[in-house]
PDB file of N, CA and C in Angstrom:
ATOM      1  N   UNK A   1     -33.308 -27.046  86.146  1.00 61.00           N
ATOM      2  CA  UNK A   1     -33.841 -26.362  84.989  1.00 61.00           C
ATOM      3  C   UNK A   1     -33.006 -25.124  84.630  1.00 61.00           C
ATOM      4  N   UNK A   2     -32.457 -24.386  85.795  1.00 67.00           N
ATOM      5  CA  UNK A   2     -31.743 -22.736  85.290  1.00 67.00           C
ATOM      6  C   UNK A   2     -30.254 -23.365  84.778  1.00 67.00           C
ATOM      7  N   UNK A   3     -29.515 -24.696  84.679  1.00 76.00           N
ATOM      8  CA  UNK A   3     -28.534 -24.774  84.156  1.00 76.00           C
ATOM      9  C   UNK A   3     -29.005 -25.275  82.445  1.00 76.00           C
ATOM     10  N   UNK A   4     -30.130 -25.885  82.579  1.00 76.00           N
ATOM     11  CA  UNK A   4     -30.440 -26.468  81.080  1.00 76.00           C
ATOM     12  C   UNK A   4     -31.103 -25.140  79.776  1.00 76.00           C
ATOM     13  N   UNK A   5     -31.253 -24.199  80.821  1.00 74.00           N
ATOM     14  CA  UNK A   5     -31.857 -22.732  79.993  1.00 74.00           C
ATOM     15  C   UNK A   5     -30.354 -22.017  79.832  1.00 74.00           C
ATOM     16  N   UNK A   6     -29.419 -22.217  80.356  1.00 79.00           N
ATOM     17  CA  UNK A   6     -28.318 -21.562  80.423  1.00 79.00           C
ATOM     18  C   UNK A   6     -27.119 -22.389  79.427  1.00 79.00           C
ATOM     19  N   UNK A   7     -27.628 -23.927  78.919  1.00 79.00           N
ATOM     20  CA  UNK A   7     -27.119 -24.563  78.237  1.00 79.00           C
ATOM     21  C   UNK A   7     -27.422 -23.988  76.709  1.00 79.00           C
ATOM     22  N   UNK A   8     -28.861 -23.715  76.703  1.00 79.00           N
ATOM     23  CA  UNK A   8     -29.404 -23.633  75.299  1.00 79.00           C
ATOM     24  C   UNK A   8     -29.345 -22.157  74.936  1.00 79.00           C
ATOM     25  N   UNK A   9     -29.348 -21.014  76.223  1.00 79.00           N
ATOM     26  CA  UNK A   9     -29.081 -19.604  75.860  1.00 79.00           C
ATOM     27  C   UNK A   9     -27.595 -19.748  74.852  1.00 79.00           C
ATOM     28  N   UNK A  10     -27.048 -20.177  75.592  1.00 82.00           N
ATOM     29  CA  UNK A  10     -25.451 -20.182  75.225  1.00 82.00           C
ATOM     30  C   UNK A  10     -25.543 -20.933  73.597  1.00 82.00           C
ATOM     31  N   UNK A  11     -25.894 -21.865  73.386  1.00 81.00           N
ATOM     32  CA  UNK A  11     -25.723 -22.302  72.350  1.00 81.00           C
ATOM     33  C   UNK A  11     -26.339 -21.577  71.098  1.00 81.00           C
ATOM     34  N   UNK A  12     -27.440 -20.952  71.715  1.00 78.00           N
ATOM     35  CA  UNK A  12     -28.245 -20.128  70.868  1.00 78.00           C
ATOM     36  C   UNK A  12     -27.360 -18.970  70.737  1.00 78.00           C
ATOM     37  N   UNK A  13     -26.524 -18.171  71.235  1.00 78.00           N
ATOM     38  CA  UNK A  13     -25.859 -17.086  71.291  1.00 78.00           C
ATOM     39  C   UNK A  13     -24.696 -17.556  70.224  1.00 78.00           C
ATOM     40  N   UNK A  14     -24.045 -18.709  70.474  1.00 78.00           N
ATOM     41  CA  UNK A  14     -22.877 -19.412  69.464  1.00 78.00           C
ATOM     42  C   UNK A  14     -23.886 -19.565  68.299  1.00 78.00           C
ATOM     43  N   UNK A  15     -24.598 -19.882  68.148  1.00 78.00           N
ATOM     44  CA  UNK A  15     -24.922 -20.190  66.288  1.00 78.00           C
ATOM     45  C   UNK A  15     -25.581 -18.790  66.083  1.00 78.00           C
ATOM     46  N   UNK A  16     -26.062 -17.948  66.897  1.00 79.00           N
ATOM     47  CA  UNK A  16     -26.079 -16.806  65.991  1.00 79.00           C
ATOM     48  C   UNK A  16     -25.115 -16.054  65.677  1.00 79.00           C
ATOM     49  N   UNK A  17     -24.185 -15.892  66.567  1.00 82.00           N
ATOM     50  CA  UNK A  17     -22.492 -15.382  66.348  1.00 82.00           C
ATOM     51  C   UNK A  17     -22.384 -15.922  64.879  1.00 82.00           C
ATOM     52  N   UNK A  18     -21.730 -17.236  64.664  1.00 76.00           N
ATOM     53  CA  UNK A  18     -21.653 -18.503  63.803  1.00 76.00           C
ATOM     54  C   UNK A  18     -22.372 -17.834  62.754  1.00 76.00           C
ATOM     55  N   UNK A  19     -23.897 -17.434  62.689  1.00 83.00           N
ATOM     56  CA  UNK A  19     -24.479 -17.461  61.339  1.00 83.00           C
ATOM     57  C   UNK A  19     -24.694 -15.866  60.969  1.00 83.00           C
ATOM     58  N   UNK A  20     -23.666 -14.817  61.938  1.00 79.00           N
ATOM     59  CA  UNK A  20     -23.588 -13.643  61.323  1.00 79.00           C
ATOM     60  C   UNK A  20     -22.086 -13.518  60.755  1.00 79.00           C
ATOM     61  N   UNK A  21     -21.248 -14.242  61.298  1.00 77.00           N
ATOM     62  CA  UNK A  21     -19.805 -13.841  60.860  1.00 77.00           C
ATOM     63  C   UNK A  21     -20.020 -14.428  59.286  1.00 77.00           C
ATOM     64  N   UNK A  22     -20.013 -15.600  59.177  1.00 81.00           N
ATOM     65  CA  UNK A  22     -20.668 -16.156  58.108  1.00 81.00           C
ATOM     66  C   UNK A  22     -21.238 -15.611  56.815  1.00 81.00           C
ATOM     67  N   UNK A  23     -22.586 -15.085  57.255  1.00 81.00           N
ATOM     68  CA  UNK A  23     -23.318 -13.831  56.194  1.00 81.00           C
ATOM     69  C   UNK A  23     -22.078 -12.826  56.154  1.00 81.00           C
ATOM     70  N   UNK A  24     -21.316 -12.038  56.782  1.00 85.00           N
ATOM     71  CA  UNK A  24     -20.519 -11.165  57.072  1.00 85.00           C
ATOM     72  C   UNK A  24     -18.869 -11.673  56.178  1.00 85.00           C
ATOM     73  N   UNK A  25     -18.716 -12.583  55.850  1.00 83.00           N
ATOM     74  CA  UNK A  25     -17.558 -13.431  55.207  1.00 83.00           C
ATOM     75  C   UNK A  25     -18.146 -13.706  53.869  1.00 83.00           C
ATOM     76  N   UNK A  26     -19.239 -14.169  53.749  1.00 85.00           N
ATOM     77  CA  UNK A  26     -19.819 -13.865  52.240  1.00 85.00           C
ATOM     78  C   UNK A  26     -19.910 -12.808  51.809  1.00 85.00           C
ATOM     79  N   UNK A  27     -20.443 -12.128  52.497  1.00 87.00           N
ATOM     80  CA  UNK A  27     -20.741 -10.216  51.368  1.00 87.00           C
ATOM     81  C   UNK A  27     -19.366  -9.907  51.241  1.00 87.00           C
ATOM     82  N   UNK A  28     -18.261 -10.170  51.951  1.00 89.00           N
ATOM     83  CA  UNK A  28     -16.856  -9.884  51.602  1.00 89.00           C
ATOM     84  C   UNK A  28     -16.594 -10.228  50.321  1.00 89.00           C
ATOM     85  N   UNK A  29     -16.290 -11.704  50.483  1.00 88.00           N
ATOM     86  CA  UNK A  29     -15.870 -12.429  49.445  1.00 88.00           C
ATOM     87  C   UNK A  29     -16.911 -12.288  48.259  1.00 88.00           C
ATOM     88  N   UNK A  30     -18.258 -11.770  47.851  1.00 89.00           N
ATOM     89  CA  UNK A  30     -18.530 -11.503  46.780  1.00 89.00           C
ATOM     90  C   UNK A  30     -18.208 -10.225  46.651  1.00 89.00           C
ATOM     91  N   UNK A  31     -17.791  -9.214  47.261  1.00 86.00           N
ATOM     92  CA  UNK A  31     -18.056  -8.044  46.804  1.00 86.00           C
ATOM     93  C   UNK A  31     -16.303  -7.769  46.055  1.00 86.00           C
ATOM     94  N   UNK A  32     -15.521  -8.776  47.143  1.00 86.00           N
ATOM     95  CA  UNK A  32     -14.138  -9.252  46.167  1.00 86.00           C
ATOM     96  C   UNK A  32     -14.061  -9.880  44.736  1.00 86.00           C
ATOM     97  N   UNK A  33     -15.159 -10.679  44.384  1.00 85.00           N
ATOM     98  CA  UNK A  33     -15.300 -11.450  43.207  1.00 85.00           C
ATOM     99  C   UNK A  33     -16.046 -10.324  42.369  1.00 85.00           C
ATOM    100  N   UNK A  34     -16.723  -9.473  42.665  1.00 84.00           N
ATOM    101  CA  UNK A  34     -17.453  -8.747  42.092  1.00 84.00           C
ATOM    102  C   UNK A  34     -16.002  -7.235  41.379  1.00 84.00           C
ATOM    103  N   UNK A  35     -15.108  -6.850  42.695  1.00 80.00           N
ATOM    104  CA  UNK A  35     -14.477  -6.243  42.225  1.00 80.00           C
ATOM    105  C   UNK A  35     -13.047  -6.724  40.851  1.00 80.00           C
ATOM    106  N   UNK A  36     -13.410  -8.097  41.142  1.00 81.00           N
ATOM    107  CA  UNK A  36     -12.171  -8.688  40.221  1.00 81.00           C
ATOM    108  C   UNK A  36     -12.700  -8.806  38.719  1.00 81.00           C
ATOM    109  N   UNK A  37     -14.462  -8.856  38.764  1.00 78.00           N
ATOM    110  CA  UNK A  37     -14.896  -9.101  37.615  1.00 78.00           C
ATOM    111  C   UNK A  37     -14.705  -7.904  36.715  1.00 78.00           C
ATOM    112  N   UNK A  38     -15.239  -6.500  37.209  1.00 74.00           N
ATOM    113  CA  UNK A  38     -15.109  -5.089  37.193  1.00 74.00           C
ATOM    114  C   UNK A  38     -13.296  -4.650  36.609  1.00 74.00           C
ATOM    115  N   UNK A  39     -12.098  -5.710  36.982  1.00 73.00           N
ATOM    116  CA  UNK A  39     -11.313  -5.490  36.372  1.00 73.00           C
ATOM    117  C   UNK A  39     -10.780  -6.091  35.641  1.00 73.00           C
ATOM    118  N   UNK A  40     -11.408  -7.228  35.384  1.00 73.00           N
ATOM    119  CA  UNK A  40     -10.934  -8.275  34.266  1.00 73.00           C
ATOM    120  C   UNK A  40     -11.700  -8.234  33.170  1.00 73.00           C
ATOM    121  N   UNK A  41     -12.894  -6.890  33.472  1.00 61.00           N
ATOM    122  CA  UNK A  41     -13.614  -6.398  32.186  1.00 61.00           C
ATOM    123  C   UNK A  41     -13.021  -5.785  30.963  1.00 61.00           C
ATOM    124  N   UNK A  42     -13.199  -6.365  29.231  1.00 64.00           N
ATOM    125  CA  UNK A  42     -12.239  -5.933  28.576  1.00 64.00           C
ATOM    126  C   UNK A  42     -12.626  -4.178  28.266  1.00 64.00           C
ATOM    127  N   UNK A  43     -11.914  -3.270  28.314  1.00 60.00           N
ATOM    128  CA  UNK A  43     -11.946  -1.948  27.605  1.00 60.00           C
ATOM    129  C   UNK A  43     -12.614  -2.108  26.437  1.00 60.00           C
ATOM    130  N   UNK A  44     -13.431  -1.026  26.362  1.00 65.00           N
ATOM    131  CA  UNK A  44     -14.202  -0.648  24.678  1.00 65.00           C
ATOM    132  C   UNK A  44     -12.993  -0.246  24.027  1.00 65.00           C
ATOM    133  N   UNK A  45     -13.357  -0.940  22.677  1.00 71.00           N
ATOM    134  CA  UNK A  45     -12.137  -0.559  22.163  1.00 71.00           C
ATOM    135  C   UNK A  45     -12.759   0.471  21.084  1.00 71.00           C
ATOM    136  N   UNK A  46     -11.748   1.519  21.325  1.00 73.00           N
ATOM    137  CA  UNK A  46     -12.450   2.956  20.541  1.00 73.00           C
ATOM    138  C   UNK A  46     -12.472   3.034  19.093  1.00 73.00           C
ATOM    139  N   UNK A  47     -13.542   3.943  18.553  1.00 71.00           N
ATOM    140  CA  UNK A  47     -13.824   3.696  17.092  1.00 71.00           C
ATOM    141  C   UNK A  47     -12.769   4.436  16.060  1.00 71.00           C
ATOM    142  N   UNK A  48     -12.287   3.630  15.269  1.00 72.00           N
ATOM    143  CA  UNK A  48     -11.177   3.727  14.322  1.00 72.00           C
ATOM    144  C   UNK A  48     -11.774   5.312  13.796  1.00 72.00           C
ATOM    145  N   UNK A  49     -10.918   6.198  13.283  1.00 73.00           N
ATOM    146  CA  UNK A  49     -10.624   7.931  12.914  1.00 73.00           C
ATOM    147  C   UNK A  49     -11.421   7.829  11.241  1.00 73.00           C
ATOM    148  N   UNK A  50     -12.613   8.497  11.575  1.00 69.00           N
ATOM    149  CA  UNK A  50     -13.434   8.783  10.417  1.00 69.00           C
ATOM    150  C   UNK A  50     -12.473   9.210   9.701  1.00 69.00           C
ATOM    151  N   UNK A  51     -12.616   8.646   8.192  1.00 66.00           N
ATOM    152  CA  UNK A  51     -11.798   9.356   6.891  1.00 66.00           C
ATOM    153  C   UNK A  51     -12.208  10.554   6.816  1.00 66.00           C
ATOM    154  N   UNK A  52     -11.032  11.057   6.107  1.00 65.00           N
ATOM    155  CA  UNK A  52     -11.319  13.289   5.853  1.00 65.00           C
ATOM    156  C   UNK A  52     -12.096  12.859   4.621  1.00 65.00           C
ATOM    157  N   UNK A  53     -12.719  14.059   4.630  1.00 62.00           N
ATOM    158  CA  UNK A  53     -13.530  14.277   3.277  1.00 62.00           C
ATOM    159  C   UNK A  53     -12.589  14.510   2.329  1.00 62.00           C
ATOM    160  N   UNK A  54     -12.709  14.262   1.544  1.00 60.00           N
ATOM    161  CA  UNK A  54     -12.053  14.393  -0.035  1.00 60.00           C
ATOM    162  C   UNK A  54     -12.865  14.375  -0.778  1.00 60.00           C
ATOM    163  N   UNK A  55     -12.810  15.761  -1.388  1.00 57.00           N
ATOM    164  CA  UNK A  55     -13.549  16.352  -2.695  1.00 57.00           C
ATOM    165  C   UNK A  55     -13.512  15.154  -3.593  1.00 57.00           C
ATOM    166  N   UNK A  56     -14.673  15.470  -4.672  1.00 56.00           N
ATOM    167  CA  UNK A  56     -14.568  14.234  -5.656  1.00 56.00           C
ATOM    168  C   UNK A  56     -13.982  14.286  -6.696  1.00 56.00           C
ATOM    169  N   UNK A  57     -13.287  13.054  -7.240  1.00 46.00           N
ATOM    170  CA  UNK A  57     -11.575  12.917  -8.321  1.00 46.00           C
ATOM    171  C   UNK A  57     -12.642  13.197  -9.390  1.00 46.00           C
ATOM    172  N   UNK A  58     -12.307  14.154 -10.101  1.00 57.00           N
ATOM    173  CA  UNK A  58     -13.037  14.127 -11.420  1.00 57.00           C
ATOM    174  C   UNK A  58     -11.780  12.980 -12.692  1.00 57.00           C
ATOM    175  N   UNK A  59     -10.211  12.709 -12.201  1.00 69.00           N
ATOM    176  CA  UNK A  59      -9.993  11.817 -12.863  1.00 69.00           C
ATOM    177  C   UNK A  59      -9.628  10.184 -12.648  1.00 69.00           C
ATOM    178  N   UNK A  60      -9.101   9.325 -13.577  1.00 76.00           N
ATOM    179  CA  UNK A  60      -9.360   7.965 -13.277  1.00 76.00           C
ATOM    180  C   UNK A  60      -8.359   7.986 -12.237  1.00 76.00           C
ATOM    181  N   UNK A  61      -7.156   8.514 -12.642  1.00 83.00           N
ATOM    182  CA  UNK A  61      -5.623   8.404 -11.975  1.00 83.00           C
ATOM    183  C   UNK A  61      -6.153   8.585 -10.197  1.00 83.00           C
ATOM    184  N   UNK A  62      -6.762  10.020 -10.215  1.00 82.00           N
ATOM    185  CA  UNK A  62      -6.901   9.947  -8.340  1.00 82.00           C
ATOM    186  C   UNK A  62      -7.767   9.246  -7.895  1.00 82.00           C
ATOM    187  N   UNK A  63      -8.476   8.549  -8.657  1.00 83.00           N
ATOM    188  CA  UNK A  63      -9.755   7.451  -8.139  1.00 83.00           C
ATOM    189  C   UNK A  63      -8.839   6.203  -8.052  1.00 83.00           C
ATOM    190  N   UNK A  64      -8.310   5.762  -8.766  1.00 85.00           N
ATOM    191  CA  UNK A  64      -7.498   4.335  -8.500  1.00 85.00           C
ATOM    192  C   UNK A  64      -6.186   4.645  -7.333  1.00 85.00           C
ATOM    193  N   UNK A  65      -5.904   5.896  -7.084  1.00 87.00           N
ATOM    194  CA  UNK A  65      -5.004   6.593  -5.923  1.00 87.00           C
ATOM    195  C   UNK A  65      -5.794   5.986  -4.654  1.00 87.00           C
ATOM    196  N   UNK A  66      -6.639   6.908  -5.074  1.00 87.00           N
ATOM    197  CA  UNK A  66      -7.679   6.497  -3.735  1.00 87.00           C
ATOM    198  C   UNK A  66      -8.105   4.709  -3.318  1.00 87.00           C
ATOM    199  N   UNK A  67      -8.332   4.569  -4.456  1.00 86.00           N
ATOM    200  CA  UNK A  67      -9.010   2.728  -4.184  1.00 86.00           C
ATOM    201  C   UNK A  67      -7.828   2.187  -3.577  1.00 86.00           C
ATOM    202  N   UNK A  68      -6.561   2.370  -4.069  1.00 90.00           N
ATOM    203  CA  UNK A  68      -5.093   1.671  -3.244  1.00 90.00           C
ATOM    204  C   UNK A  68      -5.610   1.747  -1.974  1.00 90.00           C
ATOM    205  N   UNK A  69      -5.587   3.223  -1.791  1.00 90.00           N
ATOM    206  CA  UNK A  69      -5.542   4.003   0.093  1.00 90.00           C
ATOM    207  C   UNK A  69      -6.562   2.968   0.434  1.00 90.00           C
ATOM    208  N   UNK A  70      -7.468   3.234   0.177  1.00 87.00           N
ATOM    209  CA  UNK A  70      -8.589   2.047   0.468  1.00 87.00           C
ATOM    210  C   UNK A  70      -8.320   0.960   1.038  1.00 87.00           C
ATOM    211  N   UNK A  71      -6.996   0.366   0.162  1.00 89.00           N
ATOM    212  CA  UNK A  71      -7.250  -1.397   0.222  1.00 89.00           C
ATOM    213  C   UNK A  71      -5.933  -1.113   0.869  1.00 89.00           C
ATOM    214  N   UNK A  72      -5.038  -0.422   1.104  1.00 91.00           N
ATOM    215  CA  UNK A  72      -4.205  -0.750   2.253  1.00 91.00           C
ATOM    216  C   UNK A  72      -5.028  -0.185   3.675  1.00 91.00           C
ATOM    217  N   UNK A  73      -5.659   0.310   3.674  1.00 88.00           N
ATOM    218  CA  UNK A  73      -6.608   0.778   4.952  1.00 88.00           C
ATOM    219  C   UNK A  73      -7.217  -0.228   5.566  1.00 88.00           C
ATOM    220  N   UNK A  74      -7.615  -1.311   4.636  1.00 89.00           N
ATOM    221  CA  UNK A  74      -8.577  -2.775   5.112  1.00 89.00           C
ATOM    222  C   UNK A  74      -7.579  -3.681   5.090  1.00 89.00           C
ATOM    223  N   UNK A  75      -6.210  -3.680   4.692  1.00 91.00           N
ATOM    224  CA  UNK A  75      -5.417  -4.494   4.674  1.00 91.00           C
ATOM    225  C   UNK A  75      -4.446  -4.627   6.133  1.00 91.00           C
ATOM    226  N   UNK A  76      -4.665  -3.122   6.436  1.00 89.00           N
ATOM    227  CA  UNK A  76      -3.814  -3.036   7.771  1.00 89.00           C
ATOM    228  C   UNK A  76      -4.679  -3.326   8.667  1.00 89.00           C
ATOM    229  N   UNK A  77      -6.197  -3.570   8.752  1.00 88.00           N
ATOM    230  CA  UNK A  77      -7.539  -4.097   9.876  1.00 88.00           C
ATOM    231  C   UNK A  77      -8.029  -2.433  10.097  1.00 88.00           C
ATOM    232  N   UNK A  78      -7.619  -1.144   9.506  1.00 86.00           N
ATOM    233  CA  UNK A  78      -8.417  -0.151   9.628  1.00 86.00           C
ATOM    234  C   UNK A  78     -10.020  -0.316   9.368  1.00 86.00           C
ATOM    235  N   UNK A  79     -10.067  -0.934   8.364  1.00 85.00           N
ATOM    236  CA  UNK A  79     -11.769  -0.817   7.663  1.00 85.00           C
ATOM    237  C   UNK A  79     -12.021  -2.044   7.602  1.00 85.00           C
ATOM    238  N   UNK A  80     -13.098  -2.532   7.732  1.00 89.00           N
ATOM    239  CA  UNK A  80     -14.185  -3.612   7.673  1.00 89.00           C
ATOM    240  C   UNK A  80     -14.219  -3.898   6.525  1.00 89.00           C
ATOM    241  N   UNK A  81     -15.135  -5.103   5.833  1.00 90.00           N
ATOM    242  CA  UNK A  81     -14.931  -5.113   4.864  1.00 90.00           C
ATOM    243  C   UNK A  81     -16.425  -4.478   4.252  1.00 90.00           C
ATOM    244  N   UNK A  82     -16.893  -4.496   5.523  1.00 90.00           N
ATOM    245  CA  UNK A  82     -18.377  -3.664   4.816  1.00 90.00           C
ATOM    246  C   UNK A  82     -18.109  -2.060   4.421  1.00 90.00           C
ATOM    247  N   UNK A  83     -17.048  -1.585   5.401  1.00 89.00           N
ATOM    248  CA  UNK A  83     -16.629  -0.390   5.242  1.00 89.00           C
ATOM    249  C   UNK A  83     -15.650   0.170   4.330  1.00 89.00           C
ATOM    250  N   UNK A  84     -15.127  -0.781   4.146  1.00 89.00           N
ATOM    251  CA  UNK A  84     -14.427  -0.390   2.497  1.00 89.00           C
ATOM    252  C   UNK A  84     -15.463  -0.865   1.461  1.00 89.00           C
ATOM    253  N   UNK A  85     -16.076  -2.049   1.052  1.00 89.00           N
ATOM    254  CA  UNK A  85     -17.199  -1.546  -0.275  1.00 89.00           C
ATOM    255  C   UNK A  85     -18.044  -0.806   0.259  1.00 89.00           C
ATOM    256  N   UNK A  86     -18.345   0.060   1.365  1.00 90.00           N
ATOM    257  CA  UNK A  86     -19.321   1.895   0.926  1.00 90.00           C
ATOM    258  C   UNK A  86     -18.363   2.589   0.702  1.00 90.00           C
ATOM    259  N   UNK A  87     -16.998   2.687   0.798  1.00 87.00           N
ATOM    260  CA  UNK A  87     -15.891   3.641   0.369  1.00 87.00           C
ATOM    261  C   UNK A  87     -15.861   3.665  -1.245  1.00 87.00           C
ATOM    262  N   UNK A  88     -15.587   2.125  -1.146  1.00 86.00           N
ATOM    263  CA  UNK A  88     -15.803   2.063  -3.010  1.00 86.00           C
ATOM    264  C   UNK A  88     -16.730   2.574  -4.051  1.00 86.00           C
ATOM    265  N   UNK A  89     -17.939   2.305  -3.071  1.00 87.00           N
ATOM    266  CA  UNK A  89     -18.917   2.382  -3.600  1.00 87.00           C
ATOM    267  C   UNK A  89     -19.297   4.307  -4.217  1.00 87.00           C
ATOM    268  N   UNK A  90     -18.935   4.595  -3.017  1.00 87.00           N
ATOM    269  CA  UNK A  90     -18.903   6.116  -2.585  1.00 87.00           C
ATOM    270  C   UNK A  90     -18.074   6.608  -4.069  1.00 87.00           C
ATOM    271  N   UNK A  91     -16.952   6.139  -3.875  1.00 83.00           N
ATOM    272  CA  UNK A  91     -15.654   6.630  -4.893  1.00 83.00           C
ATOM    273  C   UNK A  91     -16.248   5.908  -6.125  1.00 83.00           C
ATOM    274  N   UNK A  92     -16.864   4.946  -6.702  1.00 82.00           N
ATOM    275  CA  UNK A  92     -16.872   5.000  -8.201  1.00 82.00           C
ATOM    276  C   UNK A  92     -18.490   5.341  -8.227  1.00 82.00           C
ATOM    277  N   UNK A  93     -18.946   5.912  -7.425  1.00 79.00           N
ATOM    278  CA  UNK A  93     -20.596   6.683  -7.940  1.00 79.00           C
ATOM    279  C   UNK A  93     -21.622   5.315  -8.293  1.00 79.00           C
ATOM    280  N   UNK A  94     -21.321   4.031  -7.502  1.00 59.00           N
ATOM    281  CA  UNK A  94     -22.357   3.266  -8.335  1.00 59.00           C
ATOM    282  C   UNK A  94     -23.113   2.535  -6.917  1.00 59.00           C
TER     283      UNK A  94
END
């Protein structure tokens, strides 16, 4: 009997070894997958430079100045297109 208790101590000692290295090799390897996710996260990409205020064109000439600036501003991907008609909108008062 003291060799068959000495069979199963032992074996019992190997699978708990076995089922801590184990747990101990997983929390690794996620906390590796976890750090790779953390850098393969894309950057916020920062918000495009509020337009300066500009007083209002009392004539046609600096209002159609302006509407150009405008439409090369949305042309280069500066402004949205929601964000250039409130520019427009802004600039012809309607």
């Amino acid at each position: 009997m003291p060799g068959l208790l000495r069979g199963i101590a032992r074996t019992a000692v190997v699978a708990g070894t076995a089922t801590a290295v184990s747990n101990r090799v997983s929390r690794r390897q996620q906390g590796r997958w976890a750090a790779q996710q953390e850098n393969q996260a894309p950057a916020p990409q920062p918000a495009p430079p509020a337009e300066p205020y500009a007083p209002p064109a009392t004539d046609m000439t600096s209002k159609i100045e302006q509407l150009k600036q405008l439409g090369d501003l949305k042309a280069q991907g500066v402004l949205t297109e929601a964000e250039f008609e409130d520019q427009k909108r802004k600039l012809l008062g309607s």
